[in-house]
Each structure stands twice: as C-alpha cells, then as structure tokens.
Amino acid sequence: MYYENKIKVIDRVAIVTPTEEISYAEMLENIRLFARYTPVQKEAKTIVFAENSVEWIYSFFSIWQNKGIAIPVDASSTVDDVAYILNDAKPEAIWVSEQTEDTARQAIEKAGVDTVVLRMDDLSGLAAHAETKETGISFEDSDVCVILYTSGTTGFPKGVMLTFKNLLVNIDAISCKEVPIFNKNSSTLILLPLHHVMPLVGTLVAPIFSESQVVLCPTMSGPDIMASLQRGKVTVMVGVPRLWQTLYNGIKKKIDESALASTLYKLCEKMGSYGFSKKVFASVHKKLGGHLVYCVSGGAALDKEIGNGMKTLGITVLEGYGMTETSPMICFTRPGDVIPGCSGLPLPCCECKIIDGEMCVKGDNVMKGYYNRPEETAELFDENGYLHTGDLARLDEKGRVYITGRKKEIIVLSNGKNVQPVEIEFKLEKYDQFVKECAVSYYNDKLVAVIVPQDDIAKDKTDAEIEALLKHEVLEPYNNEAMNYKKVMSILVLHGALPRTRLSKIQRFKVLDMLKNGVSAANTQAEGKIVEPDMEEYRIMRDYVMKEKRLDTVRPTDHLETDLGLDSLDRVSMQEFIEQTFGAEVNADSILSFSTLQALAEHIAKQKKHTEVTEEMDWHTLLTSTPAVLPSTPTALLPVTAAITELFNRLYFRLSVKGKENIPAKGPFIIAPNHQSFLDGPIVTSGLSFSTLKDCYFYATEEHVKSKARQSFARQCNIILMQRANLKTSIQNMAQVLRAGKNLIIFPEGRRTNTGEMGQFKKTFAILSKELRVPIVPVRITGAFEALPRQKSLPRPHKITVEYLPAIMPDTSKSYDEIAEQVKKAIALD
C-alpha cells in the first residue's frame, strides 16, 4: 500500500522542549531543510548518531522524506561500536552532533568507509519561518524504513530491517478507536534514547503519525522528568521497569514514613479501585504533572510487586512485550484489562504460539530479516514461519500472555534446577539502603551476586569491609527466606555501574567476563590485605573446611554459608568435629549465627575444653552411639488413612503400582523416591502391605507440621519431625529407626520439583545406608507432577504410576555421593 504525505501541516504543537513549542508546520519546514543534505537516492542508508534533540527528530524524518533507510545509533557508542556498524551497513552518510562528531570521524577512519559526515548543529535554527505546504514523506508499506542494531546483551549486534508496514501495524493497534492510547489530544514524553525501537516507535513515530505532540525531556534526572511532565501536560509516559521501580520505591518510602499514609495505602490496596486511589493519592498524581493517563512499561518484564504497587497508587501501567525483531510489540495490555505481571493480548495482526514453553510469533509486525545475514535470519524461524523469541511464556484462557523468563538468561544449576536471575536481583535490590544495583550470575558452580553498593555505605570502607557488611545486611536475610537452590553463595563488590544497554538491560555476558577475569575489587584487594589471625583454633577450622569442601584457599572473612557453601549436613559434620576436637558445645543450626570462619574460631577459643585433632568425621560412631529406642507412636489411624488414600488415588488418579516384588520381606530398608508433588507421601506407600507399612517411618521438616492438629496427626502416622535446630539429633533419630529393624522413607531431593525434573540428591540417606549396611529401594513416581504441580493447590485427574525398583545394597568402597548418584540414576527414566 502507498502512503502519501503521512505527516501533514496541522494547527497543533508537534514538539515541546524546555525552551520552546514547535508547531507541525515548523517541524516540517526543518525536516525539509535537513533533507537537502541527506542522501536523496531511494534506500540510501544514513546513520543518526546523536543525543535526543529536536535536531535528531529532523534528521531522522529527513531520511524518510528522501525515501532512505535510517540507522539510529546509540549516542554513547564507542569508536569500535560505530566502526562495527559502519563496516556492516556501509551507509552513505551519518548525522552527528557536536558531542558525537569526533567519535564518528575516528570510526569512519578505522572502518575505512567513504561515509559523509553531516553536522546537525550547523542547521540548528535556520528554518525559523515555516512555509504552509505539505511535507514530502511518502512511502510504500513494504519499503525498509529503518535498520536497528540490537542492543547486544549477549554479544555482537545484528541489524534488524523493519518495514513501514511493520511499524504501522504497531501504531494502528494503539491509536485505533478500540484502543486510543495515542490520539490527537495525547502528549507523549520522549525520555528514553531514540535509537532503540521502543522509544522510537512508542514516543516519536506513533505520536507524530497520530497528530499529537511529543515532549522532549533533556535528561533522565528526576527534576527534569518532573518539569517535563508539568510543562508538556504529559498524558503518556513510556519507560523501562527500572524507571517504574525507582519511581514506586521513592513514593512508597515516603508513604511508609507516615502512619496515616501507610493506612491509606493498605486501604487502597484492599479496595483495588483506580478512581479511589487517585483521590487518596492526588498529591502524587499532581507531582507527576496532573495529566498522566498511561504509563507504558517495556524493554523487560515488570515485577508483579511493582505493578501492584503502582495500581494501588492509582497509576495505570500498561505492559508491553516484544523485541526489536517485532517492531517492537508482540502483545500489550489493553486499558481496562490491567493485570500486573501480564503482558496483555497479542496485536490483532500477530499470531502467538507456545512451542516447548517458548513464545513464537508470526504476523505483519515481524521484521524483514537481519541485514546481510540470511543464515542467521533463517535460524530464527521454524519451518512453519514462526519466529522463536527466546522468551518463556504461557497463555491464559483468554489468550493473554505471561512472560515467565528469558530462555537464554535462565541459569541451569548443576542439580538441574532453573533459576531466573531477574527474580533474585529484584529481591536483593529491595535492600536499597545498601544495594544500588546488582546482577546475579552462575560461576564456579554457585550463584554469585555482583553488587554495586550505595555510595554512603562504601565511603571510607575497604572492599573487604563492604563485602562483609553486604553479606550480613543483605545476603543473610535474603538467604534465610530463599529456597536452598536460590541462595546466593558469594558476593563481588563492584564500584561504578553494571554493564547495561541504554534501556537498562544487564549485559550478562560482560558480567560473566568480570567474574572470569577477576575484576571484582572485593577479591583483588581483599586477598592482599587480610591477615589471618594467629589462632590455633582458626588454623584447625580452616584446614578442616578446606579438606571437607575441597577448597584451595579459605579466608577468615569467608561466610560459612555464602562463601564456603556449608549445607545442613556439612554443619552436622562440623558440629561433631568441634565437639570431638575442642570439647566445645555448638548447635549445628547456630553455627550460621557466626557470620565468618574467624568469628566461629573466636567462639571456640572461648568455649573449648581441650584440643585433640581428629582425622575425619566418624559417621559410623555418630549413628551408633545412642541406644536404638524409638518414640512411642500410636498407629490406630495409620491403616484407616492408608486405605482411604489408596482407594482415592486408584479411582481419581488411576494409580498403577509396579515392582511390589522388589520390596524386601522384612526390614530394615530405606525407601528413596523422587519427589514430584504433595501427593508423593501417600502414593509411595500404595504398594506396601500393612505389616510393612506399620514399620515405616516418615520424616518431615518441622515448618510443614506447625499446628498442634498436624503434629497430633503426624504422631498417629509414624511421622517424626526433622528439627532444623538440632540436625545432629534428627539424623541420630533416623539411625535409631533403622537400627531397631524398622524402615525409613526419605525423599533424597528434600523438596518437590518445580519443573518435573529430578533435582540433586542429598546424601543423608546414603550415609545411613552405608554406615548401617541397610539396602535402599529406589522408587520411581511418574505423573504426580502433572496431577499436582508445585504452583497448584488442587489436584487434577492424571494417571500416576509408582514403581518399586530392585534394592541397592551399598558398596562400602563407594563414597556417599556415588551411592546417592547411583540411586538417582536408577530412578531416572531412560
């Protein structure tokens, strides 16, 4: 389709700057002036390399007027960055500002290309008097209008070719009668750098094509933003999640300082009414200009907590989801259907499909391809023409899109569990008294947080002191609430700022390079400054930890959990070692109350009765040193419960039981199943005769059995609580069960799976098996995850199978880890 004179002379303000208002007629006259210098041949490529300004806008539209292809480039790009694009695109000309000219000329020389430099500043203010005639911006919708180089969060950028049609279907979706986000009365803030597709389309092209005004914000500072909102009577503000997070946290902090404001906030949160919240927080809306209708969030997922918080303040945040390759939107939230954490419905022109958990799309918004990269373009599409976004998503019953993570950013731990770094980063950054920003990565088989500390806490402190402070004030409280596999086990202190794109996306490949290259000041400086204490107790504990955890070095300031990686079983071993070596009493759980190895050693020095170094942990003695006396556990309820649950499981889940012949006729033995859901407890006993079942003991962590009613029920069903405050005694209780000839049911993973895949097997059951010479019966449960996954509260009908596998007698020549892995492999499906 052919479009003629898309931008017309109308009696309306087009651009508002801090010093002037520019009409459509004046804007078009300036575009014509700039077009005299822009290459005139069709499809000629011209770079726009400058900061946001009215001259940037004139330069950009002048390229379209001459039927050329615009290539916006980040004004903060280095000589190498610009030279790369010059080599790749071979543009005829480059528009520059006074600030970017030197970089451009050096890049041209380095690239060895014949590109003409055009200076915006030379034309500034020359077209003061506008002529009342139409502009010459006309085009075919199939024409390539812009090449945008991807931000490079993972490596070298590629040039994304977008057509006018790609852009127009985005613009039509948000300026139509059904969704009039942009209309003639809109006023849109230009805040983000225009070289990126989201602000380019969302804050410049869409408003101008909709015949409304744009408001140029000179910087991204708070005062400039507030002044621009007031000056331009802004109705639409487009930003990235980090902007909304900063805005919300600032407002919420002031609300929390007032008891009345906090009460009103809770009331608004309960009411869930935009209108009511706007009245309650009218002063907040007034400070935001008083005309703001929509805040638009894009570029990355907005945390649900921030979305809910903005809603409580009466601020409508419309989330969009897309990518440069889709011009940019794939889907967006419609006004009146705002669900925090939801990215809304797809564009009318766009077909979305979830393939293996990944969002895949096709439609008129999808790019023409990567410039000069046909093979990489082809790799992005499947045989049915769907573009694979690399984002994980789900659709609800109405077709709304929920982005659950970035496929390429997911950290896959050595135990097979998946971690979204953004989730952890958001939680760590909530400790904003100490943390300015952070990035989570996976290095040396552990989660590491690269943290930029707040200036005031970093002042007059060494990097070692900053690191210790952050561990105590940030990591410890976070890890206390986090699931085991999401715990951050190390901190690296970074001064300055994290490597980010101009839209605040963390460049994760650069963060990983930092870790690999040892950039952290915390490690490089601390290593040379910290002097080990001259204490026998410290040296003994240091050597013990190095041997147990197989570490090359240990520092006195190392945190026992985050740096040294002590888990619950390690703490039991350490408790036993301390008692045997020093005669000092220390609880396994309380070991973590000593933040560093040095602090623990100082405590031992005060409490010790003797010093007698032992070679290694004697698990056999620990497990056999107490009488094998079982707690009295009435079983009157056990047969009734077992019969009812088995009948229900067979009817509702079509439960199938296999391998009963592999269950030993008499105990003791350990039953070790994989852990798929809350259903696993009753399911795993389905193949056991009552005579066997009455001799089986379950162990549950105390946080799962808090109420008195649950504790009473647990006692009736042979469930003995695992006390985290006394792990040593709990393990001895397990040994007592087996030594008394009874059976033990242990889920080696410790926690239910999040994905359906098996996690890492903890070695407690392997220690019991090896030291007490007790066989292990591996049990394979399938279908329980599908029937009741972790995030669901009600089970759905789904066939479940429980299979008892041949018993494994522990090989005394194998380590505990090897035995645990042997059982895991037996359970794993082929």
Short mmCIF file of C-alpha atoms in Angstrom, two decimals, residues 135-350:
data_model
loop_
_atom_site.label_atom_id
_atom_site.label_comp_id
_atom_site.label_asym_id
_atom_site.label_seq_id
_atom_site.Cartn_x
_atom_site.Cartn_y
_atom_site.Cartn_z
CA THR A 135 5.88 17.53 3.53
CA GLY A 136 7.19 15.01 1.05
CA ILE A 137 7.14 11.94 3.35
CA SER A 138 5.54 9.24 1.18
CA PHE A 139 6.27 5.53 1.08
CA GLU A 140 5.24 2.01 0.18
CA ASP A 141 4.45 0.00 3.27
CA SER A 142 6.77 -2.76 2.03
CA ASP A 143 9.78 -0.39 1.98
CA VAL A 144 12.50 -0.95 4.58
CA CYS A 145 12.48 2.24 6.63
CA VAL A 146 14.90 1.56 9.45
CA ILE A 147 17.75 -0.75 10.41
CA LEU A 148 18.12 -1.08 14.16
CA TYR A 149 21.15 -2.76 15.63
CA THR A 150 20.25 -4.99 18.53
CA SER A 151 21.43 -3.88 21.94
CA GLY A 152 23.99 -6.64 22.32
CA THR A 153 23.14 -8.13 25.74
CA THR A 154 24.79 -11.39 24.71
CA GLY A 155 27.32 -10.49 22.03
CA PHE A 156 27.74 -8.74 18.67
CA PRO A 157 24.68 -6.79 17.47
CA LYS A 158 22.79 -7.52 14.25
CA GLY A 159 20.95 -5.06 12.02
CA VAL A 160 17.19 -5.63 12.18
CA MET A 161 15.43 -4.50 8.98
CA LEU A 162 11.95 -3.13 9.65
CA THR A 163 9.46 -2.00 7.03
CA PHE A 164 6.87 0.76 7.25
CA LYS A 165 4.22 -1.94 7.44
CA ASN A 166 5.94 -3.46 10.48
CA LEU A 167 5.74 -0.10 12.25
CA LEU A 168 2.25 0.81 11.07
CA VAL A 169 0.57 -2.32 12.44
CA ASN A 170 2.09 -1.46 15.84
CA ILE A 171 0.89 2.12 15.61
CA ASP A 172 -2.60 1.19 14.39
CA ALA A 173 -3.04 -1.19 17.36
CA ILE A 174 -2.52 1.60 19.91
CA SER A 175 -4.23 4.50 18.12
CA CYS A 176 -7.46 2.87 16.92
CA LYS A 177 -10.97 3.54 18.22
CA GLU A 178 -10.90 0.39 20.34
CA VAL A 179 -7.53 1.25 21.96
CA PRO A 180 -6.96 5.02 21.76
CA ILE A 181 -3.73 5.21 23.75
CA PHE A 182 -2.50 7.73 21.19
CA ASN A 183 -4.90 10.32 19.80
CA LYS A 184 -4.83 13.94 18.72
CA ASN A 185 -5.06 15.10 22.33
CA SER A 186 -2.19 12.93 23.60
CA SER A 187 1.07 14.34 24.90
CA THR A 188 3.92 11.82 24.98
CA LEU A 189 7.18 12.18 26.89
CA ILE A 190 10.37 11.40 24.97
CA LEU A 191 12.61 10.17 27.75
CA LEU A 192 14.44 7.05 26.57
CA PRO A 193 17.13 7.24 23.85
CA LEU A 194 15.51 7.18 20.41
CA HIS A 195 17.99 4.78 18.87
CA HIS A 196 16.02 1.92 20.45
CA VAL A 197 12.88 0.60 18.76
CA MET A 198 10.52 1.03 21.73
CA PRO A 199 11.05 4.78 22.31
CA LEU A 200 11.49 5.37 18.56
CA VAL A 201 8.09 3.94 17.70
CA GLY A 202 6.32 4.49 21.00
CA THR A 203 7.41 8.05 21.83
CA LEU A 204 8.15 9.58 18.41
CA VAL A 205 6.70 7.88 15.34
CA ALA A 206 3.37 6.77 16.84
CA PRO A 207 2.54 10.17 18.42
CA ILE A 208 3.56 12.14 15.30
CA PHE A 209 1.67 9.78 12.97
CA SER A 210 -1.30 10.20 15.35
CA GLU A 211 -1.04 14.01 15.00
CA SER A 212 -0.32 14.56 18.70
CA GLN A 213 2.58 16.25 20.48
CA VAL A 214 5.82 14.91 21.93
CA VAL A 215 7.70 16.41 24.89
CA LEU A 216 11.49 16.25 24.92
CA CYS A 217 12.99 15.62 28.34
CA PRO A 218 16.57 16.95 28.39
CA THR A 219 17.92 14.28 30.78
CA MET A 220 16.69 11.29 32.77
CA SER A 221 17.17 13.07 36.10
CA GLY A 222 14.22 13.28 38.49
CA PRO A 223 13.88 17.10 38.39
CA ASP A 224 13.97 17.19 34.56
CA ILE A 225 11.36 14.43 34.31
CA MET A 226 9.02 16.19 36.74
CA ALA A 227 9.49 19.54 34.98
CA SER A 228 8.82 17.98 31.57
CA LEU A 229 5.67 16.24 32.82
CA GLN A 230 4.36 19.57 34.05
CA ARG A 231 5.47 21.63 31.05
CA GLY A 232 4.08 19.32 28.40
CA LYS A 233 0.95 18.22 30.28
CA VAL A 234 2.11 14.68 29.52
CA THR A 235 -0.59 12.00 29.20
CA VAL A 236 1.60 9.08 28.06
CA MET A 237 4.95 8.20 29.61
CA VAL A 238 6.97 5.28 28.25
CA GLY A 239 9.67 3.74 30.42
CA VAL A 240 11.53 0.60 31.35
CA PRO A 241 10.84 -1.45 34.51
CA ARG A 242 13.81 0.06 36.32
CA LEU A 243 12.25 3.52 35.95
CA TRP A 244 8.92 2.39 37.41
CA GLN A 245 10.73 0.52 40.19
CA THR A 246 12.69 3.65 41.14
CA LEU A 247 9.57 5.83 40.96
CA TYR A 248 7.45 3.45 43.03
CA ASN A 249 10.14 2.79 45.65
CA GLY A 250 10.65 6.52 46.12
CA ILE A 251 6.95 7.15 46.63
CA LYS A 252 6.47 4.09 48.84
CA LYS A 253 9.37 5.05 51.08
CA LYS A 254 7.67 8.39 51.84
CA ILE A 255 4.33 6.65 52.42
CA ASP A 256 5.95 4.24 54.91
CA GLU A 257 7.25 7.20 56.92
CA SER A 258 3.67 8.24 57.76
CA ALA A 259 1.29 6.05 59.77
CA LEU A 260 -1.71 7.72 58.14
CA ALA A 261 -0.34 7.35 54.60
CA SER A 262 0.52 3.69 55.27
CA THR A 263 -3.02 3.03 56.49
CA LEU A 264 -4.49 4.73 53.42
CA TYR A 265 -2.16 2.72 51.17
CA LYS A 266 -3.37 -0.55 52.71
CA LEU A 267 -6.97 0.60 52.26
CA CYS A 268 -6.36 1.40 48.59
CA GLU A 269 -4.64 -1.94 48.16
CA LYS A 270 -7.71 -3.69 49.55
CA MET A 271 -10.17 -1.58 47.51
CA GLY A 272 -8.38 -2.13 44.19
CA SER A 273 -10.06 0.93 42.64
CA TYR A 274 -8.08 3.26 40.38
CA GLY A 275 -10.56 6.07 40.93
CA PHE A 276 -10.45 5.81 44.72
CA SER A 277 -6.65 5.59 44.75
CA LYS A 278 -6.31 8.64 42.52
CA LYS A 279 -8.33 10.69 45.01
CA VAL A 280 -6.39 9.39 48.01
CA PHE A 281 -3.01 9.97 46.34
CA ALA A 282 -3.99 13.12 44.43
CA SER A 283 -0.77 14.83 45.54
CA VAL A 284 1.29 12.09 43.89
CA HIS A 285 -0.59 12.50 40.61
CA LYS A 286 -0.19 16.28 40.80
CA LYS A 287 3.59 15.91 41.13
CA LEU A 288 3.52 13.71 38.02
CA GLY A 289 2.04 16.59 36.06
CA GLY A 290 -1.61 16.03 36.84
CA HIS A 291 -2.46 14.85 33.31
CA LEU A 292 -0.81 11.43 33.19
CA VAL A 293 -3.22 8.79 31.87
CA TYR A 294 -0.96 5.88 30.91
CA CYS A 295 2.45 4.71 31.99
CA VAL A 296 3.80 2.20 29.48
CA SER A 297 6.39 -0.35 30.55
CA GLY A 298 8.52 -2.29 28.09
CA GLY A 299 12.03 -3.49 27.37
CA ALA A 300 11.89 -6.17 30.09
CA ALA A 301 9.38 -7.79 32.41
CA LEU A 302 7.93 -5.55 35.13
CA ASP A 303 7.98 -7.22 38.52
CA LYS A 304 4.45 -8.02 39.67
CA GLU A 305 5.05 -6.33 43.03
CA ILE A 306 5.82 -3.03 41.29
CA GLY A 307 2.79 -3.39 39.02
CA ASN A 308 0.51 -3.99 42.00
CA GLY A 309 2.09 -1.11 43.89
CA MET A 310 1.56 1.34 41.02
CA LYS A 311 -2.05 0.15 40.77
CA THR A 312 -2.52 0.85 44.48
CA LEU A 313 -1.31 4.41 43.85
CA GLY A 314 -3.93 4.78 41.12
CA ILE A 315 -1.34 4.81 38.32
CA THR A 316 -2.23 2.76 35.25
CA VAL A 317 0.77 0.84 33.93
CA LEU A 318 0.24 -0.81 30.54
CA GLU A 319 2.81 -3.53 29.98
CA GLY A 320 4.02 -4.36 26.52
CA TYR A 321 6.09 -7.28 25.39
CA GLY A 322 8.09 -7.59 22.22
CA MET A 323 11.51 -7.32 20.68
CA THR A 324 13.34 -5.31 18.06
CA GLU A 325 12.55 -8.03 15.52
CA THR A 326 8.79 -7.43 16.00
CA SER A 327 8.83 -3.65 15.56
CA PRO A 328 8.59 -3.83 18.66
CA MET A 329 5.30 -5.16 20.04
CA ILE A 330 4.02 -8.71 20.14
CA CYS A 331 1.36 -8.04 22.73
CA PHE A 332 0.26 -5.26 25.06
CA THR A 333 -2.14 -4.58 27.91
CA ARG A 334 -5.45 -3.05 26.89
CA PRO A 335 -6.80 -0.23 29.08
CA GLY A 336 -9.42 -1.64 31.42
CA ASP A 337 -7.77 -5.07 31.45
CA VAL A 338 -4.69 -4.37 33.55
CA ILE A 339 -3.31 -7.43 35.35
CA PRO A 340 0.09 -6.84 36.99
CA GLY A 341 2.57 -9.38 35.66
CA CYS A 342 0.55 -9.89 32.48
CA SER A 343 1.69 -8.55 29.09
CA GLY A 344 -1.82 -8.45 27.67
CA LEU A 345 -3.21 -9.72 24.40
CA PRO A 346 -1.32 -10.12 21.11
CA LEU A 347 -1.54 -7.47 18.39
CA PRO A 348 -4.52 -8.00 16.07
CA CYS A 349 -2.09 -8.85 13.26
CA CYS A 350 0.02 -11.20 15.34
#
